XYZ file of C-alpha atoms in Angstrom:
173
model
C 0.144 0.035 -0.053
C 1.665 3.080 -1.034
C 1.274 6.350 1.044
C 1.045 9.762 -0.526
C 1.466 12.382 2.131
C -0.645 13.715 4.979
C -4.343 13.648 4.959
C -7.186 14.926 6.576
C -8.856 12.650 9.636
C -12.283 11.848 9.046
C -14.675 14.177 11.024
C -16.221 11.300 12.915
C -12.562 10.198 13.651
C -11.712 13.923 15.127
C -15.089 13.751 16.994
C -14.158 10.184 18.602
C -10.465 11.442 19.490
C -11.909 14.578 21.321
C -14.450 11.858 23.169
C -11.877 9.257 23.614
C -8.427 11.047 24.021
C -6.603 7.987 25.491
C -7.559 5.786 22.245
C -5.721 8.591 20.080
C -3.072 9.819 22.033
C 0.747 8.580 21.831
C 2.631 7.610 18.934
C 5.779 6.051 18.074
C 9.093 6.956 15.836
C 9.527 3.216 15.251
C 6.034 1.727 14.044
C 5.841 -2.024 14.040
C 4.900 -4.697 11.688
C 3.857 -7.739 13.191
C 5.529 -10.922 12.724
C 2.509 -13.186 11.325
C 2.609 -16.607 12.913
C -0.014 -19.151 12.726
C -1.307 -18.031 16.328
C -1.337 -14.424 15.207
C -3.197 -15.310 12.128
C -5.876 -17.371 13.898
C -6.037 -14.493 16.533
C -6.939 -12.028 13.655
C -9.630 -14.487 12.225
C -11.279 -14.920 15.471
C -11.504 -11.474 16.472
C -12.843 -10.293 13.016
C -15.367 -13.137 13.265
C -16.228 -12.497 16.996
C -17.030 -8.960 16.449
C -18.890 -9.183 12.998
C -21.075 -11.425 14.807
C -21.297 -9.601 17.828
C -22.481 -6.173 16.408
C -25.916 -5.892 14.511
C -25.612 -3.306 11.386
C -27.408 -0.295 11.866
C -26.549 3.217 10.695
C -25.444 6.115 12.699
C -28.656 7.983 11.735
C -30.715 5.067 13.380
C -28.444 4.947 16.430
C -27.645 8.515 17.371
C -29.963 10.444 15.057
C -26.749 11.950 13.070
C -25.219 11.055 9.507
C -21.901 10.359 11.111
C -20.807 9.414 14.444
C -17.705 7.111 15.462
C -17.874 5.314 19.044
C -17.384 2.239 20.481
C -20.237 -0.327 20.187
C -22.283 -0.326 23.555
C -25.353 -1.605 22.642
C -24.630 -4.491 20.047
C -25.256 -2.256 17.094
C -23.305 0.073 14.648
C -22.042 0.564 11.231
C -18.551 -0.013 9.992
C -16.588 2.376 12.312
C -18.131 0.658 15.376
C -16.865 -2.722 13.977
C -13.224 -1.294 13.435
C -12.840 0.362 16.700
C -14.110 -2.682 18.502
C -11.588 -5.079 16.507
C -8.796 -2.475 17.097
C -9.509 -2.231 20.665
C -9.599 -6.075 21.103
C -6.573 -6.651 19.243
C -4.667 -3.871 21.433
C -6.261 -5.311 24.813
C -4.573 -8.941 23.328
C -1.047 -7.213 22.916
C -0.895 -6.158 19.397
C 0.868 -2.875 18.778
C -1.398 0.188 17.819
C 1.003 1.255 15.282
C 0.242 -2.113 13.422
C -3.683 -1.609 13.570
C -4.796 1.200 11.300
C -8.225 2.468 10.679
C -8.565 2.762 6.909
C -11.203 4.796 4.725
C -12.221 3.064 1.247
C -14.715 3.233 -1.190
C -16.731 -0.010 -1.313
C -18.703 -1.423 -4.360
C -21.199 1.222 -4.271
C -18.347 4.018 -4.256
C -19.541 4.925 -0.822
C -17.084 5.413 2.260
C -16.299 2.456 4.115
C -14.046 1.663 6.924
C -11.822 -1.271 7.610
C -8.985 -2.039 9.717
C -5.519 -2.739 8.275
C -3.209 -4.869 10.006
C 0.407 -4.265 9.041
C 2.245 -7.805 9.086
C 5.548 -8.991 7.850
C 3.451 -10.793 5.059
C 1.777 -7.569 3.909
C -1.210 -5.529 4.946
C -4.282 -7.505 5.662
C -7.807 -6.273 6.177
C -10.345 -6.866 8.821
C -13.859 -6.113 7.581
C -17.410 -6.317 8.432
C -18.592 -6.472 4.694
C -16.460 -9.582 3.824
C -16.153 -12.471 6.172
C -12.581 -13.693 5.244
C -9.397 -11.764 6.188
C -7.750 -10.727 2.975
C -4.568 -9.269 1.838
C -5.463 -5.492 1.057
C -5.054 -5.769 -2.637
C -7.337 -8.578 -2.818
C -10.309 -6.581 -1.595
C -12.661 -4.971 -4.148
C -12.104 -1.827 -2.271
C -10.255 1.667 -3.510
C -8.277 2.756 -0.817
C -8.300 6.343 0.103
C -6.445 7.126 3.557
C -5.724 5.513 6.660
C -4.266 6.265 10.301
C -0.728 7.316 10.252
C 1.809 4.290 11.563
C 3.313 6.871 13.928
C 0.408 8.625 15.594
C -3.300 7.562 15.847
C -4.631 10.867 15.773
C -2.689 11.608 12.275
C -3.916 10.354 8.934
C -2.018 9.653 5.517
C -3.485 9.409 2.098
C -3.163 6.391 0.349
C -1.995 6.135 -3.586
C -4.071 3.244 -4.729
C -3.522 3.199 -8.535
C -4.689 -0.404 -9.061
C -7.443 -0.975 -11.755
C -9.965 -2.066 -9.080
C -13.217 -4.324 -9.130
C -15.017 -1.147 -7.925
C -14.149 0.480 -11.381
C -15.144 -2.204 -13.468
C -18.414 -3.280 -11.544
C -20.137 0.260 -12.089
C -20.060 -0.031 -15.701
C-alpha cells in the first residue's frame, strides 16, 4: 500500500478522538510490523469473526440521530466504524501494537465511504472487514483505498495512492 502524504482525519474520527483521548494519544518513531505467526493469524480471524457476529448493522442515523458518529459499540449495534474500533480495541487488549492496527477509509462496491482495519504484518497488509467475512490481503479486496491512520500517531492520517485497476471501477459499468 503506497502512501502519498498527509491527509485530513475523517470528521467522525476527530470527534471520536475528542471524546476518547486515550485512544488517540501517543505515537511512535518506530512503528511495528507484526510477525504473522500461525497463532497471530488465527487471532486475527477469531477477532474479525467474533466482532462481526456480535454487532448488528445499523446506521449512525438510526442509532445516534446523525449521519456520521464514531464510537465503540455499546448496545450491540453499529456501522462499519464501530466494527473497526472494536476490532482495534480487542487486538490492542490482546497485545497487538497500535501502530500496526490502522483504521482505513476505502470506497466500497457502491463507491461509498467504508471503514476497515488494516493490520500491518511482515507478510503484507491484511484487512479486517464487516462486509467480507474472511481476512484478506489489502490488494485482494474489491475496495479503492483512500486514507488511513498514520503508523506513527493514531490521531494523524495518511493519504493512500491506490493506483490499481480495481473491481470497484469495473462493476459500475
